Short mmCIF file of C-alpha atoms in Angstrom, two decimals:
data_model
loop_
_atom_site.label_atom_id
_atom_site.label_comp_id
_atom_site.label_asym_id
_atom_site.label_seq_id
_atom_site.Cartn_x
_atom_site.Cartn_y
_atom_site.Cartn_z
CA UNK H 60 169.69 102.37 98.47
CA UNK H 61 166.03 102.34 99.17
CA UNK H 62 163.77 103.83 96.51
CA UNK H 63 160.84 103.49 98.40
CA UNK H 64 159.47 103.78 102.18
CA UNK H 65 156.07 102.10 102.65
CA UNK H 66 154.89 104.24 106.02
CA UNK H 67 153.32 102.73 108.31
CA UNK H 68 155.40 99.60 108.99
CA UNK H 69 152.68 97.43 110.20
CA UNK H 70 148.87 97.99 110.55
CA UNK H 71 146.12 96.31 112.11
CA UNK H 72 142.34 96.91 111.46
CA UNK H 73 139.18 94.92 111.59
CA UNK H 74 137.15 93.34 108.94
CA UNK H 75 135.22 95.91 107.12
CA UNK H 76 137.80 99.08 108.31
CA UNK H 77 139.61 101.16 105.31
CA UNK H 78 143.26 100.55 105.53
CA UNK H 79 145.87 103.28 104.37
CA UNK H 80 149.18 103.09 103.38
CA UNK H 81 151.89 105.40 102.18
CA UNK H 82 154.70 105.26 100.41
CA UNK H 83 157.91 108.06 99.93
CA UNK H 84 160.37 108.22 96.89
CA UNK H 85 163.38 110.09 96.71
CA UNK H 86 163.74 110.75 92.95
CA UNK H 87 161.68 111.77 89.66
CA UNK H 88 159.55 108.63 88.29
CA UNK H 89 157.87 107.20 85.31
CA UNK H 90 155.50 105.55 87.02
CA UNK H 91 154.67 103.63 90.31
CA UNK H 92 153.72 100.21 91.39
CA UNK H 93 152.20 98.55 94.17
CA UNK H 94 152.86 94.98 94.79
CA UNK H 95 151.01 92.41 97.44
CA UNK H 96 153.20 89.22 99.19
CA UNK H 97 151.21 86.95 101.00
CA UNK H 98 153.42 85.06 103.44
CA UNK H 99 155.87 82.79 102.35
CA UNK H 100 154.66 83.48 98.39
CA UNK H 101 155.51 85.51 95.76
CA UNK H 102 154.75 89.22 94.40
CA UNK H 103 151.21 90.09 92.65
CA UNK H 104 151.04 93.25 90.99
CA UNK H 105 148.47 95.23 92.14
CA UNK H 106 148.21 98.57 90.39
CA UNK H 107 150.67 100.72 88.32
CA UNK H 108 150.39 104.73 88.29
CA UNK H 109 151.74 106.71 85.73
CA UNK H 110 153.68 109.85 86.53
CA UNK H 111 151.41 111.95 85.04
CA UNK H 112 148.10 110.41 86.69
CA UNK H 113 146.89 111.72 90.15
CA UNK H 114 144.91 108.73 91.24
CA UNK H 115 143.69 105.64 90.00
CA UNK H 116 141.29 102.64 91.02
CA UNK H 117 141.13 98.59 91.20
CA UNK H 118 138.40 97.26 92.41
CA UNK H 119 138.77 98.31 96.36
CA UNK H 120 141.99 99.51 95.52
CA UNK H 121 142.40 103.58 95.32
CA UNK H 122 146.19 104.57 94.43
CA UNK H 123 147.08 108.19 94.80
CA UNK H 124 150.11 109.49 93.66
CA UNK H 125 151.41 112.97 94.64
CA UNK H 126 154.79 113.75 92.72
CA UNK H 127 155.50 117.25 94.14
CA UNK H 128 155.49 115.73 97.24
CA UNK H 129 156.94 112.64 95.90
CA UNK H 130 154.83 110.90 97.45
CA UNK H 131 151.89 107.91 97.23
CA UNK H 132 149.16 106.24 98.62
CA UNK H 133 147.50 102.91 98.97
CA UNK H 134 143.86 102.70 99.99
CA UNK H 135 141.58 99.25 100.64
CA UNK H 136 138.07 99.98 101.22
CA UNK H 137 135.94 97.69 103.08
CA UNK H 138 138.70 95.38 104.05
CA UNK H 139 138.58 91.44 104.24
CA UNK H 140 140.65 89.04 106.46
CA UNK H 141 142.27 87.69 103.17
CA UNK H 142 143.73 91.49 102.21
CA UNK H 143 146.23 90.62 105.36
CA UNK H 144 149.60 90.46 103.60
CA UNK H 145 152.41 92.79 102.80
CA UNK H 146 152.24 95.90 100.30
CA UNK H 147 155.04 97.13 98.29
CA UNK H 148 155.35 100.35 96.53
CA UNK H 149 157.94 100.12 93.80
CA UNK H 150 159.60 102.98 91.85
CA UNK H 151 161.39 102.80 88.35
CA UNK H 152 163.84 105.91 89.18
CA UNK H 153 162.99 107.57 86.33
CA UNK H 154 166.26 107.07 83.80
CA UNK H 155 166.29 104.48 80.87
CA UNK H 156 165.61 101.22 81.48
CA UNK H 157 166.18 100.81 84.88
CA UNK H 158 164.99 97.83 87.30
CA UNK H 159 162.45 98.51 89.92
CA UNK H 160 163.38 99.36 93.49
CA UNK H 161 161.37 98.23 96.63
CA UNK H 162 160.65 99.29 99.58
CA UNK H 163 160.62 97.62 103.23
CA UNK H 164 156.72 97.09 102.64
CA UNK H 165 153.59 97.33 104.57
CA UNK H 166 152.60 94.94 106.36
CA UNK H 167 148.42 94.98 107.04
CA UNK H 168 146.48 92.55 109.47
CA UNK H 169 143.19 92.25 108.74
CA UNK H 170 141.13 90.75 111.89
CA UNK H 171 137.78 89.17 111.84
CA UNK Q 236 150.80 76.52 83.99
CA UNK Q 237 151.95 79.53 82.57
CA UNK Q 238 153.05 81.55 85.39
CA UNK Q 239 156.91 82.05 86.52
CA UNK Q 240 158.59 78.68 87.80
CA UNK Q 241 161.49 78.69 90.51
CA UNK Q 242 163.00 75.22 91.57
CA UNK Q 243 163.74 74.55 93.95
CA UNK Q 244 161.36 76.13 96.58
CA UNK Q 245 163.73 75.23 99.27
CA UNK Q 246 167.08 74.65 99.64
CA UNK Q 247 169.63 73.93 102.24
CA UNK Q 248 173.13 74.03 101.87
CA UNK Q 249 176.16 73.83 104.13
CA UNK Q 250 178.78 76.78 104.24
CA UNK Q 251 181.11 76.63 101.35
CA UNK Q 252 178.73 74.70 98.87
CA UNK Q 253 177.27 75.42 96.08
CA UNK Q 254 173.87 76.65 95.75
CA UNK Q 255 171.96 77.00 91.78
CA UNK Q 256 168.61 78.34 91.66
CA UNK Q 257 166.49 78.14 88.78
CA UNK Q 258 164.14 80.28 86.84
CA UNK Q 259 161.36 79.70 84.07
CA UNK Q 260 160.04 82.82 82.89
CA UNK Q 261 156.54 83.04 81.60
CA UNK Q 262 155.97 81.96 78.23
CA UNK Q 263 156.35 84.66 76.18
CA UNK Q 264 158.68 86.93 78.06
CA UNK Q 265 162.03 87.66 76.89
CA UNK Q 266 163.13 89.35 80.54
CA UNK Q 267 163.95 88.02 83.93
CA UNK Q 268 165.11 89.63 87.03
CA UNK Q 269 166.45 88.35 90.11
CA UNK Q 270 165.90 89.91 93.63
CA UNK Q 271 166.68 88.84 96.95
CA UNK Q 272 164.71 89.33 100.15
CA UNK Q 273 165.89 88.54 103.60
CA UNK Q 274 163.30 88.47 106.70
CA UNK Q 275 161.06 91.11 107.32
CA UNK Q 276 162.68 93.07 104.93
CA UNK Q 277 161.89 94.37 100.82
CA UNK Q 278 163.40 92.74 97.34
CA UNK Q 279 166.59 94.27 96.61
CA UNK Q 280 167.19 94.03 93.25
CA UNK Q 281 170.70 91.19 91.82
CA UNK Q 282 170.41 91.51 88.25
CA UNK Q 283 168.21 91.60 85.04
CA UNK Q 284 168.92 89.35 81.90
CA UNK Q 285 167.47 88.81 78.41
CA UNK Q 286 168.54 85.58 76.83
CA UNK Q 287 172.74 85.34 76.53
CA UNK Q 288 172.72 88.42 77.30
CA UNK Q 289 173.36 90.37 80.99
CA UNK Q 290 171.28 93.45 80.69
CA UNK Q 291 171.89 95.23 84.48
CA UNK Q 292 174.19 93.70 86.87
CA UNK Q 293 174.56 96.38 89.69
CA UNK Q 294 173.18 94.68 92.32
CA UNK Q 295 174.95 91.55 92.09
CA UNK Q 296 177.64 90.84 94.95
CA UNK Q 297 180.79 91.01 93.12
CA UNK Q 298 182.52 87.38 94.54
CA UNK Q 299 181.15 83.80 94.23
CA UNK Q 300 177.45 85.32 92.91
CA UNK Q 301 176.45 84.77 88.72
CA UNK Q 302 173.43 84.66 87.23
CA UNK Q 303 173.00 83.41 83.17
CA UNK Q 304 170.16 83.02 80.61
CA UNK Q 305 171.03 80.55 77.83
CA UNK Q 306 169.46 80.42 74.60
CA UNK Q 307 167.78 76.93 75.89
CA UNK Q 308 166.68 76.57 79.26
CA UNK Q 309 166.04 78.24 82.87
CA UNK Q 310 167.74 81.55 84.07
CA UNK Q 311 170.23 80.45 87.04
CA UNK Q 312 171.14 81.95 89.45
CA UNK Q 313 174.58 80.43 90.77
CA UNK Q 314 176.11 81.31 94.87
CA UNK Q 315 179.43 79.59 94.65
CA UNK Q 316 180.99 78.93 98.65
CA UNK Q 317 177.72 79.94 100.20
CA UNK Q 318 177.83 81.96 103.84
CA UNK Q 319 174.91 81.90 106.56
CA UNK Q 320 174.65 85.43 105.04
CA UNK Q 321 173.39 84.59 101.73
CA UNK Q 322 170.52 82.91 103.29
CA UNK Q 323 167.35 84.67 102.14
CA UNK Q 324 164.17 84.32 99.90
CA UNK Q 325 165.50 84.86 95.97
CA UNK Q 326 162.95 85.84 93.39
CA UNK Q 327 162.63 85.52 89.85
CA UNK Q 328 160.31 87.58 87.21
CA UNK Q 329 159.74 87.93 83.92
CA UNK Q 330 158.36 90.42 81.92
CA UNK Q 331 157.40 91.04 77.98
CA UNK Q 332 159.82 92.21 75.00
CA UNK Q 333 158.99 96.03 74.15
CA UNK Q 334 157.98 96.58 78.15
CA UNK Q 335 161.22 97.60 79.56
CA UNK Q 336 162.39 96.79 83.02
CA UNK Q 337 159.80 99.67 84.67
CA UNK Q 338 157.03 97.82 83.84
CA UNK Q 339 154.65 95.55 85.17
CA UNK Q 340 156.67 92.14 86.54
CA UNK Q 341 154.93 88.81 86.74
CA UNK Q 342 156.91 87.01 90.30
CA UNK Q 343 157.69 83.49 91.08
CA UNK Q 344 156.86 81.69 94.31
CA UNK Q 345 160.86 82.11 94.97
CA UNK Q 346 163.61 79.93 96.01
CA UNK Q 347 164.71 80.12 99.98
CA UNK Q 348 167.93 79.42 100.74
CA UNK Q 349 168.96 78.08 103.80
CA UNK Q 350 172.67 78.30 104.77
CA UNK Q 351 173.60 75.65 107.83
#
């Protein structure tokens, strides 16, 4: 079952706009991940949020993470047209050694 | 190049063929994973392997799918009697000893899988 649900589903901003995304969990976590797929390619790791950290930053990146609401966020500032791709959150369900779980993703159109 | 290599990038195989994918993890990483992702949709996770050994298997169909990690060699991922179903995008990663599987993963560019 899905770990993960990236809200919205699609999103479409101009050049320069902040873009916002927002992910939902269903059970405890070590720590979070967001992941980037640029059509047709593979994942890129983007940032990883430990369950015990309320934010963190990359760059233009801002990752919030909210675990009484299980609940986190992706923020780009100052978006470019290359940042169009699809973001994953990704969850480690928060027992042993267990394999991340994905969600349906993000996916963010940046126009110029 | 010492990123994670997948051959092939594409593939097409009738129903009822055989399809092997391959996967090179980065050097130095004792993990992979497998994951499969169909259109429009996320990774859903097959299996995750350390070499000869099968670590987490739960997502793995239980008919015609295996997946192994010899001593020597790639990580394969093996469809036996392939259905238009099983077309999709499959993706390999890798990660270091000591991480775990809730760490960081380093992708592939995958392997699609086209099912006539």
């Amino acid at each position: 079952s899905q770990q993960g649900e990236e809200d919205p589903q699609a999103l479409s901003i101009q050049e320069g706009e902040n873009a916002t995304m927002n992910c939902s969990y269903k059970t405890s976590i070590n720590n979070l991940q967001w992941y980037r797929q640029n059509s047709g390619r593979g994942l890129v790791h983007l940032i990883l949020i430990r369950s015990n950290e309320r934010e963190k930053h990359s760059g233009r990146l801002r990752v919030t993470l909210d675990t009484s609401k299980k609940s986190s966020s992706l923020l780009i500032t100052a978006s470019r047209a290359a940042d169009t791709a699809s973001y994953f959150c990704a969850t480690d369900a928060g027992r042993g050694n267990t394999p991340l779980v994905f969600g349906k993703g993000t996916r963010l159109s940046v126009i110029a | 190049n010492a990123g994670v290599m997948q051959n092939p990038r594409h593939l097409v195989r009738r129903r009822g063929q055989e399809a092997r994918l391959r996967c090179s993890p980065m050097k130095g990483h004792s993990h992979v994973y497998w994951y499969r992702q169909l259109p429009e949709e996320g990774l859903k996770f097959m299996v995750y392997l350390q070499k000869e050994n099968i670590i987490d298997e739960s997502g793995m169909p239980k008919e015609r799918f295996s997946a192994e990690f010899p001593k020597e060699g790639p990580s394969i991922l093996r469809i036996q009697q392939v259905v238009r179903g099983d077309s999709a995008a499959y993706f390999c990663a890798s990660s270091p000893p000591g991480q775990g599987a809730a760490g960081e993963l380093f992708f592939g560019e995958g392997s699609r899988l086209t099912v006539l």
